[in-house]
Amino acid sequence: MRHEIIDASQLELTDKVVSIKRVSKTVKGGRNMSFAAVVVVGDQKGRVGYGSGKATEVPDAITKATNEAKKNMVRIPLREGRTLHHDVKGIFGAGKVILRTAPAGTGVIAGGPMRAIFEVLGVQDVVAKSLGSNNPYNMIKATFNALQSINSPRMVAAKRGKKVGDIVSRRENSSNVKMEKEEA
């Protein structure tokens, strides 16, 4: 995994609260109630992060989660600034997600925490399916696992020591060759 340190103070960030739960700790005198919050933040241009926080009041928990999310931001390569480069699967614990590219105009077809991630990430066209756990923590971590395994053509070209044009043109040429064979 590649981790690029992103300075969140210079970005215009939007944040979304994914879940807020009331949790309790049983102590000798009874129960201590507190709130746990999960937040995702992003600049809608390919940078996104998530965080969780816990406090006795809801606003404090959201603030803690937002600060953690800003620290954990990562950059995700997007195709044409609107969709993913390729289909990808992500797993974290029992949470499994499948993310698929989509043509322009499709919109964000995703549920729950995944939708929040795509909205703050700036993805406009994607089809996503959650399999397994519907726990927001596991779904978010599985989605981030999938997003961080996306390779742009530029990254693949750099790994192979080739030009971006060679890799992208092969994709287009191979589909043209298939079409020519079907026509013949």
Tab-separated table of C-alpha atoms in Angstrom:
chain	number	residue	atom	x	y	z
A	1	MET	CA	0.000	0.000	0.000
A	2	ARG	CA	1.161	3.474	-0.784
A	3	HIS	CA	0.636	6.159	1.818
A	4	GLU	CA	1.128	9.741	0.837
A	5	ILE	CA	0.977	12.253	3.688
A	6	ILE	CA	-1.687	14.827	2.872
A	7	ASP	CA	-1.831	18.173	4.665
A	8	ALA	CA	-5.570	18.597	5.297
A	9	SER	CA	-5.229	22.227	6.448
A	10	GLN	CA	-4.802	23.504	2.860
A	11	LEU	CA	-7.777	21.609	1.422
A	12	GLU	CA	-11.443	22.569	1.267
A	13	LEU	CA	-12.947	19.510	2.914
A	14	THR	CA	-16.488	18.243	3.168
A	15	ASP	CA	-17.359	15.798	5.894
A	16	LYS	CA	-20.174	13.326	6.344
A	17	VAL	CA	-21.215	11.618	9.538
A	18	VAL	CA	-21.648	7.925	8.742
A	19	SER	CA	-22.954	6.690	12.085
A	20	ILE	CA	-23.505	7.780	15.660
A	21	LYS	CA	-24.118	5.194	18.344
A	22	ARG	CA	-24.746	5.452	22.051
A	23	VAL	CA	-22.407	3.111	23.889
A	24	SER	CA	-22.180	2.323	27.565
A	25	LYS	CA	-19.571	1.103	29.979
A	26	THR	CA	-20.810	-0.714	33.055
A	27	VAL	CA	-19.023	0.408	36.207
A	28	LYS	CA	-19.561	-0.190	39.920
A	29	GLY	CA	-22.096	2.639	40.273
A	30	GLY	CA	-24.090	1.847	37.122
A	31	ARG	CA	-23.512	2.676	33.474
A	32	ASN	CA	-21.445	5.431	31.896
A	33	MET	CA	-23.054	6.508	28.621
A	34	SER	CA	-21.015	7.967	25.758
A	35	PHE	CA	-21.342	8.403	22.011
A	36	ALA	CA	-19.254	6.864	19.220
A	37	ALA	CA	-19.149	8.603	15.837
A	38	VAL	CA	-17.749	7.574	12.447
A	39	VAL	CA	-16.956	10.363	9.951
A	40	VAL	CA	-15.548	10.468	6.405
A	41	VAL	CA	-13.934	13.615	4.978
A	42	GLY	CA	-12.822	14.434	1.456
A	43	ASP	CA	-12.051	17.264	-0.966
A	44	GLN	CA	-14.241	15.817	-3.782
A	45	LYS	CA	-11.135	15.691	-5.999
A	46	GLY	CA	-9.696	12.299	-5.126
A	47	ARG	CA	-8.630	12.665	-1.484
A	48	VAL	CA	-10.553	10.972	1.302
A	49	GLY	CA	-10.111	9.835	4.903
A	50	TYR	CA	-12.120	8.235	7.693
A	51	GLY	CA	-12.012	8.420	11.461
A	52	SER	CA	-13.878	7.403	14.585
A	53	GLY	CA	-14.220	9.235	17.871
A	54	LYS	CA	-15.876	8.686	21.229
A	55	ALA	CA	-16.983	11.274	23.801
A	56	THR	CA	-19.715	11.950	26.355
A	57	GLU	CA	-21.420	14.437	24.006
A	58	VAL	CA	-22.288	13.944	20.315
A	59	PRO	CA	-20.588	17.137	18.960
A	60	ASP	CA	-17.345	16.252	20.771
A	61	ALA	CA	-17.401	12.718	19.326
A	62	ILE	CA	-17.956	14.110	15.797
A	63	THR	CA	-15.098	16.612	16.251
A	64	LYS	CA	-12.719	13.869	17.409
A	65	ALA	CA	-13.725	11.627	14.495
A	66	THR	CA	-13.300	14.474	11.980
A	67	ASN	CA	-9.812	15.292	13.286
A	68	GLU	CA	-8.792	11.624	13.024
A	69	ALA	CA	-10.226	11.443	9.495
A	70	LYS	CA	-8.136	14.466	8.442
A	71	LYS	CA	-5.000	12.706	9.722
A	72	ASN	CA	-5.805	9.494	7.824
A	73	MET	CA	-6.383	11.009	4.366
A	74	VAL	CA	-5.256	9.149	1.258
A	75	ARG	CA	-5.213	10.016	-2.441
A	76	ILE	CA	-7.231	7.817	-4.793
A	77	PRO	CA	-6.630	7.985	-8.585
A	78	LEU	CA	-9.854	8.648	-10.517
A	79	ARG	CA	-10.536	8.260	-14.250
A	80	GLU	CA	-11.706	11.527	-15.799
A	81	GLY	CA	-12.324	12.762	-12.233
A	82	ARG	CA	-15.667	10.929	-12.127
A	83	THR	CA	-15.198	7.144	-11.819
A	84	LEU	CA	-12.711	4.402	-10.906
A	85	HIS	CA	-10.032	3.100	-13.277
A	86	HIS	CA	-11.068	-0.548	-12.962
A	87	ASP	CA	-13.327	-2.919	-11.025
A	88	VAL	CA	-11.970	-3.904	-7.625
A	89	LYS	CA	-12.832	-5.961	-4.523
A	90	GLY	CA	-12.051	-5.057	-0.937
A	91	ILE	CA	-12.108	-7.092	2.268
A	92	PHE	CA	-11.784	-6.142	5.901
A	93	GLY	CA	-12.835	-8.696	8.500
A	94	ALA	CA	-16.284	-9.976	7.523
A	95	GLY	CA	-16.937	-6.885	5.380
A	96	LYS	CA	-16.600	-7.473	1.647
A	97	VAL	CA	-17.274	-4.889	-1.064
A	98	ILE	CA	-17.229	-4.895	-4.861
A	99	LEU	CA	-16.660	-1.570	-6.651
A	100	ARG	CA	-17.306	-1.328	-10.395
A	101	THR	CA	-16.641	1.449	-12.887
A	102	ALA	CA	-19.663	2.930	-14.582
A	103	PRO	CA	-20.361	5.003	-17.710
A	104	ALA	CA	-21.137	8.720	-17.411
A	105	GLY	CA	-24.622	9.451	-16.103
A	106	THR	CA	-24.921	6.313	-13.972
A	107	GLY	CA	-24.591	8.116	-10.650
A	108	VAL	CA	-23.506	6.678	-7.319
A	109	ILE	CA	-25.210	3.342	-6.826
A	110	ALA	CA	-24.017	2.339	-3.373
A	111	GLY	CA	-25.483	1.886	0.065
A	112	GLY	CA	-24.804	3.286	3.493
A	113	PRO	CA	-21.211	4.108	4.410
A	114	MET	CA	-19.945	3.451	0.857
A	115	ARG	CA	-22.195	6.187	-0.549
A	116	ALA	CA	-20.785	8.694	1.948
A	117	ILE	CA	-17.219	7.790	0.930
A	118	PHE	CA	-17.946	8.214	-2.797
A	119	GLU	CA	-19.713	11.540	-2.248
A	120	VAL	CA	-16.791	13.107	-0.360
A	121	LEU	CA	-14.266	11.449	-2.713
A	122	GLY	CA	-15.821	13.106	-5.757
A	123	VAL	CA	-16.837	9.949	-7.619
A	124	GLN	CA	-19.937	10.604	-9.740
A	125	ASP	CA	-20.382	7.247	-11.494
A	126	VAL	CA	-19.858	3.972	-9.647
A	127	VAL	CA	-21.737	0.771	-8.882
A	128	ALA	CA	-20.891	-0.747	-5.505
A	129	LYS	CA	-22.182	-3.774	-3.658
A	130	SER	CA	-21.605	-4.706	-0.045
A	131	LEU	CA	-21.421	-8.404	0.777
A	132	GLY	CA	-21.082	-9.820	4.246
A	133	SER	CA	-20.971	-7.481	7.231
A	134	ASN	CA	-23.098	-4.334	7.321
A	135	ASN	CA	-21.124	-2.975	10.274
A	136	PRO	CA	-20.157	0.593	9.214
A	137	TYR	CA	-16.584	0.256	10.548
A	138	ASN	CA	-15.912	-2.906	8.519
A	139	MET	CA	-17.679	-1.570	5.412
A	140	ILE	CA	-15.612	1.628	5.446
A	141	LYS	CA	-12.347	-0.232	5.984
A	142	ALA	CA	-13.197	-2.745	3.229
A	143	THR	CA	-14.049	0.136	0.862
A	144	PHE	CA	-10.745	1.861	1.663
A	145	ASN	CA	-8.942	-1.451	1.137
A	146	ALA	CA	-10.487	-1.640	-2.338
A	147	LEU	CA	-9.844	2.026	-3.195
A	148	GLN	CA	-6.184	1.827	-2.174
A	149	SER	CA	-5.617	-1.140	-4.480
A	150	ILE	CA	-6.687	0.850	-7.565
A	151	ASN	CA	-3.903	1.396	-10.092
A	152	SER	CA	-4.056	4.181	-12.655
A	153	PRO	CA	-2.520	3.614	-16.103
A	154	ARG	CA	0.285	5.986	-15.086
A	155	MET	CA	1.154	3.832	-12.045
A	156	VAL	CA	1.113	0.622	-14.121
A	157	ALA	CA	3.304	2.262	-16.786
A	158	ALA	CA	5.805	3.382	-14.132
A	159	LYS	CA	5.979	-0.144	-12.666
A	160	ARG	CA	6.539	-1.760	-16.060
A	161	GLY	CA	8.906	0.915	-17.350
A	162	LYS	CA	6.672	1.729	-20.312
A	163	LYS	CA	4.777	4.743	-21.568
A	164	VAL	CA	1.164	5.403	-20.588
A	165	GLY	CA	0.200	5.382	-24.278
A	166	ASP	CA	1.444	1.805	-24.698
A	167	ILE	CA	-0.746	0.527	-21.875
A	168	VAL	CA	-3.890	2.509	-22.698
A	169	SER	CA	-3.642	1.916	-26.454
A	170	ARG	CA	-3.343	-1.831	-25.869
A	171	ARG	CA	-6.661	-1.783	-24.064
A	172	GLU	CA	-8.311	0.056	-26.981
A	173	ASN	CA	-6.521	-2.037	-29.647
A	174	SER	CA	-7.519	-5.322	-28.031
A	175	SER	CA	-11.194	-4.302	-28.070
A	176	ASN	CA	-10.861	-3.197	-31.729
A	177	VAL	CA	-9.255	-6.542	-32.649
A	178	LYS	CA	-12.150	-8.411	-30.978
A	179	MET	CA	-14.676	-6.300	-32.885
A	180	GLU	CA	-12.885	-6.934	-36.199
A	181	LYS	CA	-12.878	-10.688	-35.553
A	182	GLU	CA	-16.613	-10.618	-34.788
A	183	GLU	CA	-17.324	-8.700	-38.011
A	184	ALA	CA	-15.357	-11.204	-40.126
